Coordinates of C-alpha atoms in Angstrom, one line a residue:
Chain A
X1 CA 33.9 28.5 -24.3
X2 CA 36.2 24.8 -23.8
X3 CA 36.5 22.3 -26.0
X4 CA 36.4 19.9 -23.6
X5 CA 32.2 20.0 -22.0
X6 CA 33.7 16.8 -19.2
X7 CA 36.3 16.5 -18.1
X8 CA 37.6 14.0 -15.1
X9 CA 40.6 13.3 -13.3
X10 CA 41.0 10.4 -11.5
X11 CA 37.9 10.2 -10.7
X12 CA 37.2 7.2 -7.7
X13 CA 34.3 5.8 -6.2
X14 CA 34.6 3.3 -3.4
X15 CA 31.6 1.7 -1.4
X16 CA 33.3 0.0 1.0
X17 CA 35.4 -2.7 -0.3
X18 CA 33.6 -2.1 -3.9
X19 CA 36.0 -0.3 -6.0
X20 CA 33.1 0.7 -8.5
X21 CA 34.9 3.3 -9.9
X22 CA 38.6 3.4 -10.5
X23 CA 40.8 6.7 -11.4
X24 CA 38.9 7.4 -14.5
X25 CA 40.1 9.9 -16.6
X26 CA 37.7 10.9 -19.8
X27 CA 37.4 13.8 -21.9
X28 CA 34.3 14.9 -23.7
X29 CA 34.8 17.0 -26.6
X30 CA 32.0 19.7 -27.3
X31 CA 29.3 18.6 -29.9
X32 CA 30.1 14.7 -29.6
X33 CA 27.8 12.0 -28.8
X34 CA 29.9 10.2 -26.6
X35 CA 29.0 6.4 -25.6
X36 CA 30.2 5.5 -22.5
X37 CA 30.3 1.6 -23.3
X38 CA 30.8 -1.2 -20.4
X39 CA 29.0 -4.4 -19.1
X40 CA 26.7 -4.2 -16.5
X41 CA 28.2 -3.1 -13.2
X42 CA 31.5 -1.5 -14.9
X43 CA 30.3 1.8 -13.1
X44 CA 28.6 4.1 -16.0
X45 CA 25.6 4.5 -13.9
X46 CA 28.1 5.5 -10.6
X47 CA 30.1 8.1 -13.2
X48 CA 26.9 9.6 -14.4
X49 CA 25.6 10.0 -10.7
X50 CA 29.4 11.6 -9.4
X51 CA 28.5 14.1 -12.7
X52 CA 25.5 15.0 -11.4
X53 CA 26.4 15.4 -8.1
X54 CA 24.3 12.3 -7.1
X55 CA 27.2 10.2 -5.8
X56 CA 30.0 11.9 -4.2
X57 CA 33.4 10.8 -5.3
X58 CA 35.9 9.0 -2.4
X59 CA 38.1 10.8 -4.6
X60 CA 39.5 12.8 -7.9
X61 CA 37.8 15.6 -9.2
X62 CA 35.9 16.5 -12.4
X63 CA 34.4 19.5 -14.7
X64 CA 31.4 20.2 -16.4
X65 CA 31.0 22.7 -19.1
X66 CA 33.9 24.4 -18.1
X67 CA 32.8 24.4 -13.9
X68 CA 35.0 22.5 -11.9
X69 CA 32.9 19.9 -9.7
X70 CA 29.5 20.7 -11.5
X71 CA 28.5 23.9 -10.1
X72 CA 24.8 24.8 -9.8
X73 CA 25.2 26.9 -12.8
X74 CA 26.5 24.1 -14.4
X75 CA 23.8 21.6 -13.6
X76 CA 21.1 23.8 -15.0
X77 CA 22.5 23.8 -18.1
X78 CA 22.6 19.5 -18.3
X79 CA 19.8 17.7 -18.8
X80 CA 19.7 13.5 -17.6
X81 CA 18.3 10.5 -17.1
X82 CA 20.2 8.4 -15.0
X83 CA 18.9 4.4 -14.4
X84 CA 15.1 3.9 -14.8
X85 CA 13.5 7.1 -14.8
X86 CA 11.5 8.1 -12.0
X87 CA 8.7 9.9 -11.5
X88 CA 5.5 10.8 -9.4
X89 CA 3.4 7.3 -10.0
X90 CA 0.1 9.1 -9.2
X91 CA 0.8 12.3 -11.4
X92 CA 0.3 12.0 -15.2
X93 CA 2.8 12.4 -17.6
X94 CA 2.6 15.9 -18.0
X95 CA 1.6 17.0 -14.6
X96 CA 5.4 14.9 -14.1
X97 CA 6.7 17.2 -16.2
X98 CA 4.9 20.7 -15.0
X99 CA 6.2 19.8 -11.7
X100 CA 9.9 19.3 -12.8
X101 CA 9.8 22.4 -15.3
X102 CA 8.5 24.4 -12.3
X103 CA 11.2 23.3 -9.6
X104 CA 13.5 24.8 -12.4
X105 CA 11.9 28.2 -12.2
X106 CA 10.1 27.9 -15.5
X107 CA 6.4 27.6 -16.8
X108 CA 5.9 27.0 -20.2
X109 CA 3.0 24.4 -21.1
X110 CA 4.3 25.0 -25.0
X111 CA 7.4 23.4 -23.9
X112 CA 5.7 20.1 -22.6
X113 CA 3.6 20.2 -25.3
X114 CA 6.3 20.1 -28.1
X115 CA 8.5 17.5 -25.5
X116 CA 5.6 15.3 -25.5
X117 CA 5.2 15.4 -29.2
X118 CA 8.7 14.9 -30.0
X119 CA 9.0 11.7 -27.6
X120 CA 5.8 10.6 -28.7
X121 CA 3.7 10.4 -25.8
X122 CA 1.4 13.2 -26.9
X123 CA -1.7 10.8 -26.2
X124 CA -1.1 9.8 -23.3
X125 CA 0.1 12.8 -21.7
X126 CA -2.8 13.1 -18.9
X127 CA -2.5 9.6 -18.0
X128 CA -1.4 8.1 -14.6
X129 CA 2.9 7.3 -15.0
X130 CA 2.6 4.2 -13.3
X131 CA 0.2 3.5 -16.5
X132 CA 2.9 3.8 -18.6
X133 CA 5.1 0.9 -19.9
X134 CA 8.6 0.6 -19.4
X135 CA 9.3 2.2 -22.9
X136 CA 6.7 4.7 -22.2
X137 CA 8.6 5.7 -18.9
X138 CA 12.1 5.6 -21.0
X139 CA 10.3 8.2 -23.4
X140 CA 8.8 10.7 -20.5
X141 CA 12.6 10.6 -19.1
X142 CA 13.7 11.6 -22.1
X143 CA 11.6 14.5 -22.5
X144 CA 11.7 15.4 -18.7
X145 CA 16.1 15.4 -19.9
X146 CA 15.2 18.0 -22.5
X147 CA 13.7 20.2 -20.6
X148 CA 15.2 23.8 -20.5
X149 CA 16.6 22.8 -23.9
X150 CA 20.1 21.5 -22.1
X151 CA 23.6 22.1 -24.0
X152 CA 24.8 18.3 -22.3
X153 CA 22.9 15.5 -22.1
X154 CA 23.9 12.6 -19.7
X155 CA 21.5 9.8 -20.7
X156 CA 21.9 6.5 -18.9
X157 CA 20.4 3.3 -21.2
X158 CA 17.9 5.8 -23.1
X159 CA 16.1 2.3 -24.8
X160 CA 16.5 0.2 -21.8
X161 CA 13.3 -2.0 -22.0
X162 CA 12.3 -0.2 -25.1
X163 CA 11.0 -2.6 -28.2
X164 CA 13.1 -2.6 -31.5
X165 CA 10.8 -0.1 -33.0
X166 CA 10.9 2.4 -30.2
X167 CA 15.1 1.8 -29.8
X168 CA 15.6 2.5 -33.3
X169 CA 13.0 6.2 -33.0
X170 CA 14.7 7.0 -29.6
X171 CA 18.3 6.4 -31.5
X172 CA 17.2 8.7 -34.2
X173 CA 16.3 11.0 -31.6
X174 CA 19.7 11.1 -30.1
X175 CA 21.6 11.2 -33.3
X176 CA 19.3 14.6 -34.7
X177 CA 20.0 16.0 -31.0
X178 CA 23.6 15.8 -31.6
X179 CA 23.5 17.2 -34.9
X180 CA 22.0 20.0 -33.1
X181 CA 25.0 20.2 -31.6
X182 CA 24.3 19.1 -28.0
X183 CA 27.0 17.2 -26.3
X184 CA 25.3 14.3 -25.4
X185 CA 27.5 11.6 -22.6
X186 CA 25.1 8.3 -23.7
X187 CA 25.9 5.1 -21.5
X188 CA 24.9 1.8 -23.0
X189 CA 25.7 -1.7 -22.7
X190 CA 24.4 -2.3 -26.1
X191 CA 27.1 -2.1 -28.4
X192 CA 25.4 -1.9 -31.9
X193 CA 23.8 1.2 -30.1
X194 CA 27.0 2.9 -29.4
X195 CA 28.4 2.0 -32.8
X196 CA 25.4 3.4 -34.5
X197 CA 24.8 6.5 -32.7
X198 CA 28.2 7.3 -31.0
X199 CA 31.2 9.7 -32.4
X200 CA 33.3 9.0 -29.6
X201 CA 33.2 6.0 -27.3
X202 CA 35.1 5.5 -24.0
X203 CA 35.2 1.7 -22.9
X204 CA 34.7 0.8 -19.2
X205 CA 35.3 -2.2 -17.2
X206 CA 35.3 -3.0 -13.6
X207 CA 35.6 0.7 -13.4
X208 CA 38.7 1.4 -15.0
X209 CA 39.1 3.1 -18.6
X210 CA 40.1 0.6 -21.2
X211 CA 40.2 2.7 -24.0
X212 CA 38.7 5.9 -25.3
X213 CA 38.8 7.5 -28.8
X214 CA 36.7 8.3 -32.0
X215 CA 34.6 4.8 -33.1
X216 CA 36.2 4.7 -36.5
X217 CA 39.5 5.6 -35.0
X218 CA 39.1 2.6 -32.8
X219 CA 37.9 0.0 -35.4
X220 CA 40.8 1.0 -37.9
X221 CA 43.7 -1.0 -36.6
X222 CA 41.7 -3.7 -36.8
X223 CA 41.5 -3.8 -40.7
X224 CA 41.0 -7.7 -42.1
X225 CA 39.8 -9.1 -45.4
X226 CA 38.1 -12.0 -46.6
X227 CA 39.5 -13.8 -49.1
X228 CA 38.6 -17.1 -51.1
X229 CA 41.1 -18.7 -53.3
X230 CA 41.4 -21.2 -55.9
X231 CA 43.3 -22.9 -53.1
X232 CA 42.8 -21.9 -49.5
X233 CA 45.1 -24.6 -48.1
X234 CA 47.9 -23.1 -50.0
X235 CA 47.1 -19.6 -49.8
X236 CA 46.9 -19.6 -46.2
X237 CA 50.8 -21.1 -46.4
X238 CA 51.8 -18.7 -48.6
X239 CA 50.0 -16.0 -46.7
X240 CA 51.5 -17.2 -43.3
X241 CA 54.6 -17.1 -44.8
X242 CA 54.6 -13.3 -46.0
X243 CA 56.4 -10.6 -43.9
X244 CA 53.2 -7.8 -45.2
X245 CA 50.8 -10.3 -43.9
X246 CA 50.4 -9.7 -40.2
X247 CA 48.3 -12.6 -39.4
X248 CA 46.2 -15.1 -41.5
X249 CA 44.0 -17.9 -40.4
X250 CA 41.3 -20.2 -42.1
X251 CA 37.6 -19.2 -40.7
X252 CA 34.7 -21.3 -41.8
X253 CA 35.2 -21.9 -45.8
X254 CA 37.5 -18.6 -46.4
X255 CA 40.8 -17.2 -45.0
X256 CA 41.0 -14.2 -42.9
X257 CA 43.7 -11.6 -43.2
X258 CA 45.2 -9.1 -41.1
X259 CA 46.9 -6.7 -43.5
X260 CA 47.5 -2.9 -43.4
X261 CA 44.8 -1.5 -45.5
X262 CA 47.2 0.4 -48.1
X263 CA 48.7 -3.0 -48.9
X264 CA 45.8 -5.4 -49.1
X265 CA 45.2 -5.2 -52.7
X266 CA 49.0 -6.6 -52.9
X267 CA 47.5 -9.9 -52.0
X268 CA 46.3 -11.1 -55.4
X269 CA 49.3 -10.1 -56.7
X270 CA 51.2 -12.3 -54.1
X271 CA 49.3 -15.4 -54.2
X272 CA 48.9 -15.2 -58.5
X273 CA 53.0 -15.6 -58.5
X274 CA 52.1 -19.1 -56.8
X275 CA 49.1 -19.6 -59.0
X276 CA 46.2 -19.4 -56.6
X277 CA 43.8 -16.9 -57.9
X278 CA 41.5 -14.6 -55.6
X279 CA 37.8 -15.5 -56.2
X280 CA 36.7 -13.6 -53.9
X281 CA 37.9 -10.5 -51.3
X282 CA 36.4 -8.0 -49.2
X283 CA 37.0 -5.8 -46.4
X284 CA 36.1 -7.1 -42.9
X285 CA 34.6 -4.9 -41.1
X286 CA 35.0 -5.2 -37.0
X287 CA 32.5 -4.5 -35.0
X288 CA 32.7 -2.8 -31.9
X289 CA 31.5 -5.7 -30.2
X290 CA 33.9 -8.1 -31.6
X291 CA 36.7 -5.1 -30.6
X292 CA 34.8 -4.6 -27.1
X293 CA 34.9 -8.2 -26.6
X294 CA 38.9 -8.8 -27.7
X295 CA 39.8 -5.7 -24.8
X296 CA 37.3 -6.8 -21.7
X297 CA 37.1 -10.4 -22.8
X298 CA 40.2 -12.0 -22.7
X299 CA 42.2 -9.0 -22.3
X300 CA 39.5 -7.6 -19.7
X301 CA 42.8 -6.5 -17.3
X302 CA 44.4 -4.6 -20.2
X303 CA 43.6 -1.0 -19.1
X304 CA 45.0 2.7 -19.7
Chain G
X1 CA 16.8 32.3 -2.0
X2 CA 13.9 32.8 0.3
X3 CA 12.1 33.3 -3.1
X4 CA 12.9 29.4 -4.2
X5 CA 12.8 28.2 -1.1
X6 CA 8.8 29.4 -1.4
X7 CA 8.5 28.6 -5.2
X8 CA 9.9 25.0 -4.5
X9 CA 7.5 25.0 -1.5
X10 CA 4.7 25.9 -4.2
X11 CA 5.5 23.0 -6.3
X12 CA 6.0 20.6 -3.3
X13 CA 2.2 21.6 -2.8
X14 CA 1.3 21.0 -6.3
X15 CA 2.2 17.3 -6.0
X16 CA 1.1 16.6 -2.5
X17 CA -2.3 18.1 -2.9
X18 CA -2.7 15.6 -5.4
X19 CA -2.3 12.5 -3.3
X20 CA -5.4 11.3 -1.3
X21 CA -3.2 11.2 1.9
X22 CA -3.1 15.0 3.5
X23 CA -7.3 14.9 3.0
X24 CA -7.2 11.3 4.2
X25 CA -5.5 13.3 7.5
X26 CA -7.3 16.4 7.1
X27 CA -10.5 14.6 7.4
X28 CA -9.3 12.7 10.3
X29 CA -8.2 15.7 12.3
X30 CA -11.3 17.3 11.6
X31 CA -13.3 13.9 12.6
X32 CA -11.1 13.6 15.9
X33 CA -11.8 17.3 16.9
X34 CA -15.2 17.0 16.4
X35 CA -15.5 13.9 18.4
X36 CA -13.6 15.6 21.1
X37 CA -16.8 18.5 21.0
X38 CA -19.4 16.1 21.5
X39 CA -18.4 13.7 23.6
X40 CA -18.2 16.6 26.1
X41 CA -21.9 17.8 24.7
X42 CA -23.4 14.6 25.1
X43 CA -21.9 14.7 28.9
X44 CA -22.8 18.0 29.4
X45 CA -26.7 16.5 28.1
X46 CA -26.1 13.8 30.8
X47 CA -25.2 15.6 33.4
X48 CA -24.3 19.0 34.1
X49 CA -20.6 18.7 34.1
X50 CA -17.8 17.2 32.1
X51 CA -15.1 14.9 33.6
X52 CA -12.2 16.0 31.8
X53 CA -9.4 14.1 32.6
X54 CA -7.8 11.9 35.3
X55 CA -4.3 12.2 37.0
X56 CA -2.9 9.6 38.4
X57 CA -1.6 10.7 41.8
X58 CA -4.7 12.8 42.2
X59 CA -7.5 11.6 40.9
X60 CA -10.1 13.8 39.1
X61 CA -8.2 16.7 37.8
X62 CA -11.0 18.8 36.5
X63 CA -15.0 18.5 36.0
X64 CA -14.8 21.0 32.9
X65 CA -18.5 22.5 33.3
X66 CA -21.1 23.8 30.3
X67 CA -18.4 26.8 29.3
X68 CA -16.7 24.5 27.5
X69 CA -19.1 24.3 24.5
X70 CA -19.6 28.0 24.2
X71 CA -16.8 29.8 22.0
X72 CA -14.4 30.5 22.2
X73 CA -13.5 27.9 24.7
X74 CA -14.9 25.2 22.5
X75 CA -12.4 25.9 20.2
X76 CA -9.2 26.6 23.3
X77 CA -10.3 23.4 24.2
X78 CA -10.8 21.7 21.2
X79 CA -7.4 22.6 20.2
X80 CA -5.9 21.5 23.8
X81 CA -7.4 18.3 23.4
X82 CA -6.5 16.8 20.2
X83 CA -3.2 18.5 19.8
X84 CA -1.6 14.7 20.8
X85 CA -3.7 13.0 18.0
X86 CA -2.7 15.8 15.7
X87 CA 0.9 15.0 16.4
X88 CA 0.4 11.2 14.8
X89 CA -1.1 12.7 12.0
X90 CA 1.7 15.2 11.3
X91 CA 4.3 12.4 11.9
X92 CA 2.1 10.1 9.7
X93 CA 2.1 12.9 7.0
X94 CA 5.8 13.9 7.0
X95 CA 7.0 10.7 6.5
X96 CA 6.2 9.8 3.0
X97 CA 6.7 13.3 2.4
X98 CA 10.6 13.3 2.5
X99 CA 10.6 9.5 2.2
X100 CA 8.6 8.8 -1.1
X101 CA 11.2 10.9 -2.9
X102 CA 13.6 8.3 -2.0
X103 CA 11.1 5.0 -2.7
X104 CA 10.1 6.1 -6.1
X105 CA 13.6 7.8 -6.8
X106 CA 11.9 10.7 -7.2
X107 CA 15.1 12.7 -5.5
X108 CA 17.3 11.9 -8.2
X109 CA 15.4 14.2 -11.2
X110 CA 14.5 16.9 -8.4
X111 CA 18.6 16.9 -7.3
X112 CA 19.7 17.4 -11.1
X113 CA 17.3 20.7 -11.3
X114 CA 17.8 22.0 -7.7
X115 CA 21.6 21.2 -6.6
X116 CA 21.3 22.7 -3.7
X117 CA 20.0 20.2 -1.6
X118 CA 19.2 22.2 1.4
X119 CA 16.6 24.0 -0.4
X120 CA 14.6 21.1 -1.2
X121 CA 14.2 19.7 1.9
X122 CA 13.6 23.3 3.6
X123 CA 10.7 23.4 1.0
X124 CA 9.4 20.1 2.1
X125 CA 9.3 21.3 6.3
X126 CA 8.0 24.4 5.4
X127 CA 5.0 22.8 3.3
X128 CA 4.3 20.4 6.2
X129 CA 4.5 22.9 8.9
X130 CA 2.1 24.7 6.8
X131 CA -0.4 21.9 6.4
X132 CA 0.1 21.7 10.0
X133 CA -1.0 25.2 10.7
X134 CA -3.8 24.8 8.1
X135 CA -5.3 21.4 9.2
X136 CA -5.4 22.6 13.2
X137 CA -7.2 25.7 12.0
X138 CA -9.5 24.0 10.0
X139 CA -10.2 21.7 12.6
X140 CA -10.7 25.0 14.9
X141 CA -13.2 26.3 12.6
X142 CA -15.2 22.9 12.5
X143 CA -15.2 22.9 16.8
X144 CA -16.5 26.7 15.8
X145 CA -19.2 25.6 13.7
X146 CA -20.3 22.7 16.3
X147 CA -19.8 25.0 19.0
X148 CA -22.7 26.9 17.5
X149 CA -24.8 24.3 16.4
X150 CA -24.4 23.4 20.3
X151 CA -25.9 26.5 21.1
X152 CA -28.9 26.5 19.2
X153 CA -29.6 23.2 20.5
X154 CA -29.1 23.8 24.1
X155 CA -31.7 25.8 24.1
X156 CA -30.2 29.5 23.4
X157 CA -27.0 28.3 25.1
X158 CA -28.9 27.1 28.3
X159 CA -26.1 28.3 31.0
X160 CA -23.6 28.4 28.5
X161 CA -21.3 31.6 28.9
X162 CA -18.2 32.4 27.3
X163 CA -15.1 33.9 29.6
X164 CA -12.0 33.4 27.6
X165 CA -11.1 36.3 25.6
X166 CA -10.6 35.3 21.8
X167 CA -6.9 36.2 22.2
X168 CA -6.4 33.5 24.3
X169 CA -8.1 31.0 21.3
X170 CA -5.1 32.3 18.8
X171 CA -2.3 32.1 21.3
X172 CA -3.4 28.2 22.2
X173 CA -3.5 27.8 18.2
X174 CA 0.0 29.1 17.9
X175 CA 1.4 27.1 20.6
X176 CA -0.7 24.0 19.6
X177 CA 0.9 24.5 15.6
X178 CA 4.7 25.1 17.5
X179 CA 3.9 21.8 19.7
X180 CA 4.1 20.0 15.7
X181 CA 7.1 21.2 15.1
X182 CA 9.7 18.8 16.8
X183 CA 7.2 15.9 15.3
X184 CA 7.9 16.9 12.0
X185 CA 11.6 17.4 12.6
X186 CA 11.7 14.4 14.1
X187 CA 9.5 12.3 11.0
X188 CA 12.1 14.1 8.8
X189 CA 15.2 13.1 10.4
X190 CA 13.3 8.9 10.5
X191 CA 12.8 9.5 6.9
X192 CA 15.9 11.2 5.9
X193 CA 18.1 8.7 7.5
X194 CA 16.2 5.3 6.7
X195 CA 14.3 6.4 3.3
X196 CA 11.4 4.8 3.6
X197 CA 8.1 5.9 5.0
X198 CA 6.9 2.8 6.8
X199 CA 10.7 2.8 9.0
X200 CA 10.3 6.6 9.3
X201 CA 6.3 6.3 10.5
X202 CA 7.2 3.6 12.7
X203 CA 10.0 5.2 13.9
X204 CA 8.6 8.3 15.0
X205 CA 5.3 6.7 16.4
X206 CA 7.6 4.1 18.3
X207 CA 9.4 6.8 19.7
X208 CA 6.3 8.6 21.0
X209 CA 5.1 5.4 22.6
X210 CA 8.3 4.8 24.2
X211 CA 7.9 8.6 25.6
X212 CA 4.7 8.3 27.0
X213 CA 4.8 4.8 28.1
X214 CA 8.2 3.7 29.2
X215 CA 9.2 7.0 30.5
X216 CA 5.8 7.5 32.4
X217 CA 6.7 4.5 34.4
X218 CA 9.5 6.1 35.5
X219 CA 8.0 8.7 37.2
X220 CA 8.7 7.2 40.5
X221 CA 12.4 8.0 40.3
X222 CA 13.4 11.0 41.7
X223 CA 16.6 10.8 38.7
X224 CA 13.8 11.3 36.3
X225 CA 11.7 13.6 37.7
X226 CA 15.0 16.2 37.3
X227 CA 15.5 15.2 33.2
X228 CA 11.5 14.6 32.7
X229 CA 11.4 18.3 31.3
X230 CA 14.0 17.5 28.6
X231 CA 12.3 14.2 27.0
X232 CA 10.6 16.0 23.7
X233 CA 6.9 15.0 24.5
X234 CA 6.8 16.0 28.0
X235 CA 8.4 19.5 27.3
X236 CA 5.7 20.0 24.4
X237 CA 3.3 19.7 27.0
X238 CA 5.0 21.8 29.0
X239 CA 4.8 24.4 26.6
X240 CA 1.3 23.6 26.2
X241 CA 0.3 23.9 29.8
X242 CA -0.5 21.1 32.5
X243 CA -4.1 20.4 32.4
X244 CA -4.6 22.0 35.0
X245 CA -3.2 25.4 33.9
X246 CA -4.7 24.4 30.4
X247 CA -8.1 24.9 32.1
X248 CA -7.3 27.7 34.3
X249 CA -6.0 29.4 31.0
X250 CA -9.2 29.1 29.4
X251 CA -11.2 30.4 32.4
X252 CA -12.8 26.8 33.8
X253 CA -12.0 25.2 36.5
X254 CA -10.6 26.6 39.7
X255 CA -8.7 29.6 39.3
X256 CA -7.6 29.9 43.0
X257 CA -6.3 26.1 43.6
X258 CA -3.8 27.5 41.3
X259 CA -2.4 30.7 43.2
X260 CA 0.4 32.8 42.4
X261 CA 2.7 30.6 43.0
X262 CA 1.8 28.0 40.6
X263 CA 0.7 30.3 38.2
X264 CA 4.5 31.5 38.1
X265 CA 5.8 28.0 38.2
X266 CA 3.5 26.9 35.2
X267 CA 4.9 30.3 33.1
X268 CA 8.5 29.1 33.8
X269 CA 7.6 25.4 32.7
X270 CA 6.1 26.9 29.5
X271 CA 9.1 28.5 28.8
X272 CA 11.2 25.6 29.4
X273 CA 9.1 23.5 27.0
X274 CA 9.7 26.1 24.3
X275 CA 13.0 26.1 24.4
X276 CA 13.8 23.1 25.1
X277 CA 11.0 22.1 22.1
X278 CA 13.4 24.7 20.6
X279 CA 16.2 22.9 20.7
X280 CA 14.9 19.6 19.4
X281 CA 13.7 20.9 16.4
X282 CA 17.4 23.1 15.8
X283 CA 19.1 19.6 16.4
X284 CA 17.1 17.2 14.6
X285 CA 16.6 19.8 11.5
X286 CA 20.5 20.1 11.6
X287 CA 21.2 16.4 11.5
X288 CA 18.1 15.4 9.0
X289 CA 20.0 18.9 6.7
X290 CA 23.5 17.4 7.4
X291 CA 22.5 13.7 6.1
X292 CA 20.5 15.1 3.3
X293 CA 23.2 17.3 1.9
X294 CA 26.0 14.6 2.1
X295 CA 24.2 10.8 1.2
X296 CA 24.7 10.0 -2.0
X297 CA 21.3 9.7 -3.5
X298 CA 20.5 6.3 -5.0
X299 CA 17.8 5.1 -7.4
X300 CA 14.0 4.2 -6.7
X301 CA 14.0 1.4 -4.1
X302 CA 10.5 0.7 -4.8
X303 CA 8.8 1.2 -1.9

């Protein structure tokens, strides 16, 4: 059993003159909830489409569940939602699921009941799909993706169109599915969603991989503390001159100091020598959003 | 593989039977065949003979006697007279069966669970072919029923006598159903090509109109006479038989006017029509499968 469930090697997709995905190399470990993060138009859906065989890659290769190019057997072990869930508008939610279950060669009404209950659609299961709200359509899409108890889930913007409560429910569900040992590739442009749900993340911009790694690992190098002192101006001068401090700046009514985590305790001693006393000190957790903006905004061209 | 295609066909039917379209088309088909029959009946009541059609070169082709109202002639006549309408109906059914998957984006999830795309398209083609045969059968049965009613209302079938064998009805049924296949292939190709129901129906019907109107105007040219047998709808007509041959085949009209040589020529035309139709079916379907297999599957077009 391989430890890498999805591996892409220089995967490229070109639509005429537009390069949608540019030599993307990803590794998604087994059992991880893996976020594919990027702004709209970054190429996330195209990557998903290529993995599912919906979109033919221009060049490069990939393997899914140990099968090169994602063969027939591999695809049967995958559940997916790509873009807005698409179903037959005149069929009910239950009949839509029954159809797709039947196409998979199975007929298990109890599975339909269980999945409809799981996604909170049991009460509307017999209503026509065309009467569903976007959030309900997303829920049905999630139920569809879970048909056949797949070991790999590809979820493209699964909370799109949902209200905050619905988003929270779906995120909980995704976390639970991840805890069950499933590998999940979750594409999203919602940074907090990826931060809350994912173990690992790959950030892509303009079709190129910007960075890939564990969410916690990516945030760790950005260790900063927020500091208030008895004399902020004097403290800033001292800190800026210090070799231990990587950077220091005044922001609002406090100082933000970048310093290696293990040395942050030395700040108070350093300042007290000059009779500047720390009145407040707290680690400043850099959000994924800030990190994302740092590397895709001003430094958006930085890649690999 | 065969079992999988048949299973997919069953599931195609599962969702198609819940749409209104196939039932509306079936109703229209029955009404058209009934219309054909009862016009013949009304004409018979008005006089003793029914004018079947007009050949532009020779004038009136055939005046159909009362036998057309009796079984199995009535059913054979109904099948032959309505096959042009049925072709239009099958186009209207075929295009959405494939194109709505693109419009609603449902081809994507199906693809996920059935990665060998051609199976999916094959199931759709088989379903439409079966529905075409089914609709033709229902239409034929409705004419059979009407024929019985007509027989009773004509005071015990005044002057009506069956002359064609029931085997001829089965043969004609099979020929008419086969004559639908090139249209199914054409509409499927346009559906896969355009990914739009409206465009696929429009292009398929447009093609049929071009063949029947534009090509008809070219019949005066000698060069066209040489290639006309290879035009799709004309090849289907050849397969079904010319009007004279149709009449003769069901024992109506003047058999002797055909003569042995003409009968042999009609058989040769029918064979050529069969082969040309087969070529259209194979080529158009190969193109459809090739495009369906290769092209990226996009999301819903919202159509």
